[in-house]
Amino acid sequence: MDIHVAKAADGQHILTWNGTSVRCAVGRTGIRLDKREGDGGTPVGAFTLRRVLYRADRLAPPVTGLPVSVINRDDGWCDDPAHPDYNRPVKLPFAASREELWLDSLVYDIVVILGHNDDPPVPGMGSAVFFHLTDAGYGPTAGCVAVQLGDMLPILAVTKPGDRMVIAPSPQAMVACDPAGGRGPDCFL
């Protein structure tokens, strides 16, 4: 299954799967073909859903066909392009720049790891690009895709290994490039 993300004509971002569409939030600089570390953009492309992390102190394990792990207080994600663990999970304390996964806010109560720049990571091409939760205001992310908890749970319930998130600049670009047909992100140029 592919989960599609694109900007709608009204300027909002829409996530679509199995014929259902919901509002989503993306990076503060929008959907970008030229994703770089710290640019606030959500990368264009087709990214495998790797695994799900969740806060066991706040939620029951989500029902999904993907591998599921608990987020612990010492979990982080390296976002330092100069570090050998760039775009990899790390344990805190961690001296290099990192994203902390245990947050006071709800946004990381569920985190789906996307296969963006991870096989192998290329320094500076973007790290910690996740599919996670948003608050009621759908504020911009640092480059991730985010939905409400009530939308996340039904999506996870039908996901399985090999499923992808396909992010495009617009629904028209999605149709024209047909990432399921093997065309890469350069098609969106």
PDB file of C-alpha atoms in Angstrom:
ATOM      1  CA  MET A   1       0.000   0.000   0.000  1.00  0.00           C
ATOM      2  CA  ASP A   2       1.124   3.524  -0.733  1.00  0.00           C
ATOM      3  CA  ILE A   3       0.158   6.423   1.515  1.00  0.00           C
ATOM      4  CA  HIS A   4       0.141   9.608  -0.574  1.00  0.00           C
ATOM      5  CA  VAL A   5       0.948  13.110   0.669  1.00  0.00           C
ATOM      6  CA  ALA A   6       0.506  16.218  -1.504  1.00  0.00           C
ATOM      7  CA  LYS A   7      -0.527  19.866  -1.324  1.00  0.00           C
ATOM      8  CA  ALA A   8      -4.156  20.403  -2.291  1.00  0.00           C
ATOM      9  CA  ALA A   9      -5.471  23.315  -4.354  1.00  0.00           C
ATOM     10  CA  ASP A  10      -6.651  25.073  -1.171  1.00  0.00           C
ATOM     11  CA  GLY A  11      -3.086  25.110   0.211  1.00  0.00           C
ATOM     12  CA  GLN A  12      -3.620  22.441   2.856  1.00  0.00           C
ATOM     13  CA  HIS A  13      -1.698  19.189   2.750  1.00  0.00           C
ATOM     14  CA  ILE A  14      -3.646  15.968   2.329  1.00  0.00           C
ATOM     15  CA  LEU A  15      -2.666  12.398   3.170  1.00  0.00           C
ATOM     16  CA  THR A  16      -4.544   9.682   1.229  1.00  0.00           C
ATOM     17  CA  TRP A  17      -4.619   5.912   1.670  1.00  0.00           C
ATOM     18  CA  ASN A  18      -7.063   3.239   0.497  1.00  0.00           C
ATOM     19  CA  GLY A  19      -9.496   5.867  -0.800  1.00  0.00           C
ATOM     20  CA  THR A  20      -9.542   7.884   2.446  1.00  0.00           C
ATOM     21  CA  SER A  21      -8.122  11.409   2.699  1.00  0.00           C
ATOM     22  CA  VAL A  22      -7.259  13.388   5.828  1.00  0.00           C
ATOM     23  CA  ARG A  23      -5.532  16.650   6.531  1.00  0.00           C
ATOM     24  CA  CYS A  24      -1.842  16.468   7.481  1.00  0.00           C
ATOM     25  CA  ALA A  25       0.991  18.783   8.432  1.00  0.00           C
ATOM     26  CA  VAL A  26       4.344  18.914   6.631  1.00  0.00           C
ATOM     27  CA  GLY A  27       7.601  20.823   7.101  1.00  0.00           C
ATOM     28  CA  ARG A  28       7.615  24.565   7.636  1.00  0.00           C
ATOM     29  CA  THR A  29       9.182  25.135   4.180  1.00  0.00           C
ATOM     30  CA  GLY A  30       6.785  22.741   2.450  1.00  0.00           C
ATOM     31  CA  ILE A  31       7.426  19.719   0.255  1.00  0.00           C
ATOM     32  CA  ARG A  32      10.917  19.937  -1.260  1.00  0.00           C
ATOM     33  CA  LEU A  33      12.782  18.067  -3.969  1.00  0.00           C
ATOM     34  CA  ASP A  34      16.111  19.414  -2.671  1.00  0.00           C
ATOM     35  CA  LYS A  35      15.854  18.271   0.979  1.00  0.00           C
ATOM     36  CA  ARG A  36      18.848  19.198   3.189  1.00  0.00           C
ATOM     37  CA  GLU A  37      19.550  18.898   6.909  1.00  0.00           C
ATOM     38  CA  GLY A  38      17.797  21.616   8.909  1.00  0.00           C
ATOM     39  CA  ASP A  39      15.914  23.187   5.980  1.00  0.00           C
ATOM     40  CA  GLY A  40      12.482  22.452   7.459  1.00  0.00           C
ATOM     41  CA  GLY A  41      11.350  20.755   4.256  1.00  0.00           C
ATOM     42  CA  THR A  42       9.498  17.499   3.770  1.00  0.00           C
ATOM     43  CA  PRO A  43      11.314  15.457   1.106  1.00  0.00           C
ATOM     44  CA  VAL A  44       9.751  14.394  -2.194  1.00  0.00           C
ATOM     45  CA  GLY A  45       9.939  10.673  -2.841  1.00  0.00           C
ATOM     46  CA  ALA A  46       8.682   7.217  -1.935  1.00  0.00           C
ATOM     47  CA  PHE A  47       9.810   6.065   1.518  1.00  0.00           C
ATOM     48  CA  THR A  48       9.287   2.633   3.045  1.00  0.00           C
ATOM     49  CA  LEU A  49       7.570   2.569   6.446  1.00  0.00           C
ATOM     50  CA  ARG A  50      10.306   0.942   8.576  1.00  0.00           C
ATOM     51  CA  ARG A  51       8.835   0.578  12.071  1.00  0.00           C
ATOM     52  CA  VAL A  52       6.604   2.176  14.693  1.00  0.00           C
ATOM     53  CA  LEU A  53       7.699   3.669  18.024  1.00  0.00           C
ATOM     54  CA  TYR A  54       5.178   4.627  20.714  1.00  0.00           C
ATOM     55  CA  ARG A  55       4.906   6.003  24.254  1.00  0.00           C
ATOM     56  CA  ALA A  56       3.706   3.076  26.396  1.00  0.00           C
ATOM     57  CA  ASP A  57       3.010   5.443  29.306  1.00  0.00           C
ATOM     58  CA  ARG A  58       0.383   7.232  27.190  1.00  0.00           C
ATOM     59  CA  LEU A  59      -0.954   4.707  24.660  1.00  0.00           C
ATOM     60  CA  ALA A  60      -1.550   1.013  24.145  1.00  0.00           C
ATOM     61  CA  PRO A  61       0.625  -0.562  21.459  1.00  0.00           C
ATOM     62  CA  PRO A  62      -0.842   0.460  18.100  1.00  0.00           C
ATOM     63  CA  VAL A  63      -2.331  -2.316  15.986  1.00  0.00           C
ATOM     64  CA  THR A  64      -0.183  -2.646  12.860  1.00  0.00           C
ATOM     65  CA  GLY A  65       1.634  -5.131  10.686  1.00  0.00           C
ATOM     66  CA  LEU A  66       4.854  -3.121  11.114  1.00  0.00           C
ATOM     67  CA  PRO A  67       7.436  -3.859  13.823  1.00  0.00           C
ATOM     68  CA  VAL A  68       6.581  -1.937  17.016  1.00  0.00           C
ATOM     69  CA  SER A  69       8.902  -0.727  19.819  1.00  0.00           C
ATOM     70  CA  VAL A  70       8.449   1.372  22.943  1.00  0.00           C
ATOM     71  CA  ILE A  71      10.017   4.849  23.183  1.00  0.00           C
ATOM     72  CA  ASN A  72      12.185   5.154  26.301  1.00  0.00           C
ATOM     73  CA  ARG A  73      13.360   8.324  28.066  1.00  0.00           C
ATOM     74  CA  ASP A  74      16.891   7.840  26.709  1.00  0.00           C
ATOM     75  CA  ASP A  75      15.925   7.427  23.032  1.00  0.00           C
ATOM     76  CA  GLY A  76      17.198   9.936  20.510  1.00  0.00           C
ATOM     77  CA  TRP A  77      17.993  10.290  16.807  1.00  0.00           C
ATOM     78  CA  CYS A  78      21.322  11.704  15.578  1.00  0.00           C
ATOM     79  CA  ASP A  79      20.952  14.724  13.268  1.00  0.00           C
ATOM     80  CA  ASP A  80      24.637  15.733  13.184  1.00  0.00           C
ATOM     81  CA  PRO A  81      25.890  15.225   9.595  1.00  0.00           C
ATOM     82  CA  ALA A  82      29.501  15.012  10.840  1.00  0.00           C
ATOM     83  CA  HIS A  83      28.780  12.153  13.267  1.00  0.00           C
ATOM     84  CA  PRO A  84      29.112   8.470  12.253  1.00  0.00           C
ATOM     85  CA  ASP A  85      25.618   7.801  13.710  1.00  0.00           C
ATOM     86  CA  TYR A  86      23.978  10.422  11.465  1.00  0.00           C
ATOM     87  CA  ASN A  87      20.302   9.608  10.817  1.00  0.00           C
ATOM     88  CA  ARG A  88      20.393   6.672  13.221  1.00  0.00           C
ATOM     89  CA  PRO A  89      18.775   5.998  16.599  1.00  0.00           C
ATOM     90  CA  VAL A  90      21.004   6.821  19.574  1.00  0.00           C
ATOM     91  CA  LYS A  91      20.861   6.610  23.360  1.00  0.00           C
ATOM     92  CA  LEU A  92      20.945   9.750  25.504  1.00  0.00           C
ATOM     93  CA  PRO A  93      22.971  11.399  26.801  1.00  0.00           C
ATOM     94  CA  PHE A  94      24.564  11.891  23.395  1.00  0.00           C
ATOM     95  CA  ALA A  95      27.202  14.559  22.834  1.00  0.00           C
ATOM     96  CA  ALA A  96      26.426  15.304  19.163  1.00  0.00           C
ATOM     97  CA  SER A  97      23.315  17.078  17.859  1.00  0.00           C
ATOM     98  CA  ARG A  98      20.238  14.883  18.201  1.00  0.00           C
ATOM     99  CA  GLU A  99      16.466  14.796  18.253  1.00  0.00           C
ATOM    100  CA  GLU A 100      15.014  13.619  21.577  1.00  0.00           C
ATOM    101  CA  LEU A 101      12.138  11.156  21.109  1.00  0.00           C
ATOM    102  CA  TRP A 102      10.680  11.385  24.649  1.00  0.00           C
ATOM    103  CA  LEU A 103       8.765  14.690  24.543  1.00  0.00           C
ATOM    104  CA  ASP A 104       6.346  16.485  26.860  1.00  0.00           C
ATOM    105  CA  SER A 105       4.126  17.221  23.849  1.00  0.00           C
ATOM    106  CA  LEU A 106       2.042  14.497  22.212  1.00  0.00           C
ATOM    107  CA  VAL A 107       3.631  14.711  18.765  1.00  0.00           C
ATOM    108  CA  TYR A 108       5.998  11.767  19.313  1.00  0.00           C
ATOM    109  CA  ASP A 109       3.503   9.561  21.164  1.00  0.00           C
ATOM    110  CA  ILE A 110       3.540   7.569  17.901  1.00  0.00           C
ATOM    111  CA  VAL A 111       6.447   7.813  15.464  1.00  0.00           C
ATOM    112  CA  VAL A 112       6.695   5.871  12.217  1.00  0.00           C
ATOM    113  CA  ILE A 113      10.279   5.714  10.971  1.00  0.00           C
ATOM    114  CA  LEU A 114      10.422   6.460   7.242  1.00  0.00           C
ATOM    115  CA  GLY A 115      13.147   5.053   5.006  1.00  0.00           C
ATOM    116  CA  HIS A 116      14.476   8.493   4.089  1.00  0.00           C
ATOM    117  CA  ASN A 117      18.256   8.820   3.614  1.00  0.00           C
ATOM    118  CA  ASP A 118      18.974   5.696   5.615  1.00  0.00           C
ATOM    119  CA  ASP A 119      20.457   3.075   3.298  1.00  0.00           C
ATOM    120  CA  PRO A 120      23.140   4.345   3.804  1.00  0.00           C
ATOM    121  CA  PRO A 121      22.708   7.827   5.272  1.00  0.00           C
ATOM    122  CA  VAL A 122      24.326  10.581   3.217  1.00  0.00           C
ATOM    123  CA  PRO A 123      25.589  13.372   5.501  1.00  0.00           C
ATOM    124  CA  GLY A 124      23.557  16.567   5.136  1.00  0.00           C
ATOM    125  CA  MET A 125      20.706  15.081   3.068  1.00  0.00           C
ATOM    126  CA  GLY A 126      18.225  15.071   5.962  1.00  0.00           C
ATOM    127  CA  SER A 127      17.618  13.068   9.104  1.00  0.00           C
ATOM    128  CA  ALA A 128      14.799  12.173  11.474  1.00  0.00           C
ATOM    129  CA  VAL A 129      12.098  12.409   8.793  1.00  0.00           C
ATOM    130  CA  PHE A 130       9.187  10.694  10.518  1.00  0.00           C
ATOM    131  CA  PHE A 131       5.438  10.180  10.222  1.00  0.00           C
ATOM    132  CA  HIS A 132       4.087  11.293  13.593  1.00  0.00           C
ATOM    133  CA  LEU A 133       1.226  13.039  15.384  1.00  0.00           C
ATOM    134  CA  THR A 134       0.177  16.670  15.168  1.00  0.00           C
ATOM    135  CA  ASP A 135      -1.753  18.890  17.519  1.00  0.00           C
ATOM    136  CA  ALA A 136      -5.182  20.282  16.669  1.00  0.00           C
ATOM    137  CA  GLY A 137      -3.658  23.299  14.896  1.00  0.00           C
ATOM    138  CA  TYR A 138      -1.718  21.267  12.293  1.00  0.00           C
ATOM    139  CA  GLY A 139       1.322  23.474  12.850  1.00  0.00           C
ATOM    140  CA  PRO A 140       4.302  22.890  10.579  1.00  0.00           C
ATOM    141  CA  THR A 141       6.852  20.206  11.410  1.00  0.00           C
ATOM    142  CA  ALA A 142      10.638  20.306  11.045  1.00  0.00           C
ATOM    143  CA  GLY A 143      10.273  18.174   7.890  1.00  0.00           C
ATOM    144  CA  CYS A 144       8.077  15.267   8.935  1.00  0.00           C
ATOM    145  CA  VAL A 145       4.496  14.372   7.978  1.00  0.00           C
ATOM    146  CA  ALA A 146       2.000  14.528  10.853  1.00  0.00           C
ATOM    147  CA  VAL A 147      -1.674  13.619  11.401  1.00  0.00           C
ATOM    148  CA  GLN A 148      -4.127  13.495  14.298  1.00  0.00           C
ATOM    149  CA  LEU A 149      -4.109  10.374  16.512  1.00  0.00           C
ATOM    150  CA  GLY A 150      -7.611   9.500  15.276  1.00  0.00           C
ATOM    151  CA  ASP A 151      -6.254   9.394  11.721  1.00  0.00           C
ATOM    152  CA  MET A 152      -2.957   7.667  12.555  1.00  0.00           C
ATOM    153  CA  LEU A 153      -4.489   4.597  14.205  1.00  0.00           C
ATOM    154  CA  PRO A 154      -6.624   3.472  11.210  1.00  0.00           C
ATOM    155  CA  ILE A 155      -3.655   3.984   8.886  1.00  0.00           C
ATOM    156  CA  LEU A 156      -1.380   1.872  11.069  1.00  0.00           C
ATOM    157  CA  ALA A 157      -4.056  -0.822  11.347  1.00  0.00           C
ATOM    158  CA  VAL A 158      -3.723  -1.570   7.618  1.00  0.00           C
ATOM    159  CA  THR A 159       0.023  -1.072   7.160  1.00  0.00           C
ATOM    160  CA  LYS A 160       2.491  -3.898   6.683  1.00  0.00           C
ATOM    161  CA  PRO A 161       6.171  -4.290   5.788  1.00  0.00           C
ATOM    162  CA  GLY A 162       6.911  -2.901   2.332  1.00  0.00           C
ATOM    163  CA  ASP A 163       4.237  -0.181   2.490  1.00  0.00           C
ATOM    164  CA  ARG A 164       5.404   3.311   1.526  1.00  0.00           C
ATOM    165  CA  MET A 165       4.732   6.969   2.070  1.00  0.00           C
ATOM    166  CA  VAL A 166       4.827   8.741  -1.308  1.00  0.00           C
ATOM    167  CA  ILE A 167       5.299  12.506  -1.008  1.00  0.00           C
ATOM    168  CA  ALA A 168       4.714  14.735  -4.040  1.00  0.00           C
ATOM    169  CA  PRO A 169       4.430  18.491  -4.631  1.00  0.00           C
ATOM    170  CA  SER A 170       0.810  18.130  -5.845  1.00  0.00           C
ATOM    171  CA  PRO A 171      -1.807  15.494  -6.705  1.00  0.00           C
ATOM    172  CA  GLN A 172      -1.183  16.234 -10.400  1.00  0.00           C
ATOM    173  CA  ALA A 173       2.547  15.484  -9.984  1.00  0.00           C
ATOM    174  CA  MET A 174       1.640  12.286  -8.143  1.00  0.00           C
ATOM    175  CA  VAL A 175      -0.437  11.064 -11.091  1.00  0.00           C
ATOM    176  CA  ALA A 176       2.045  12.201 -13.737  1.00  0.00           C
ATOM    177  CA  CYS A 177       5.065  10.590 -12.072  1.00  0.00           C
ATOM    178  CA  ASP A 178       3.422   7.422 -10.729  1.00  0.00           C
ATOM    179  CA  PRO A 179       6.118   6.515  -8.154  1.00  0.00           C
ATOM    180  CA  ALA A 180       4.578   3.031  -7.896  1.00  0.00           C
ATOM    181  CA  GLY A 181       5.725   2.532 -11.480  1.00  0.00           C
ATOM    182  CA  GLY A 182       9.360   2.873 -10.472  1.00  0.00           C
ATOM    183  CA  ARG A 183       9.954   6.504 -11.437  1.00  0.00           C
ATOM    184  CA  GLY A 184      12.160   8.381  -8.971  1.00  0.00           C
ATOM    185  CA  PRO A 185      11.905  11.793  -7.291  1.00  0.00           C
ATOM    186  CA  ASP A 186      13.624  13.459 -10.268  1.00  0.00           C
ATOM    187  CA  CYS A 187      10.362  12.936 -12.157  1.00  0.00           C
ATOM    188  CA  PHE A 188       8.823  15.714 -10.019  1.00  0.00           C
ATOM    189  CA  LEU A 189      11.174  18.353 -11.456  1.00  0.00           C
TER     190      LEU A 189
END
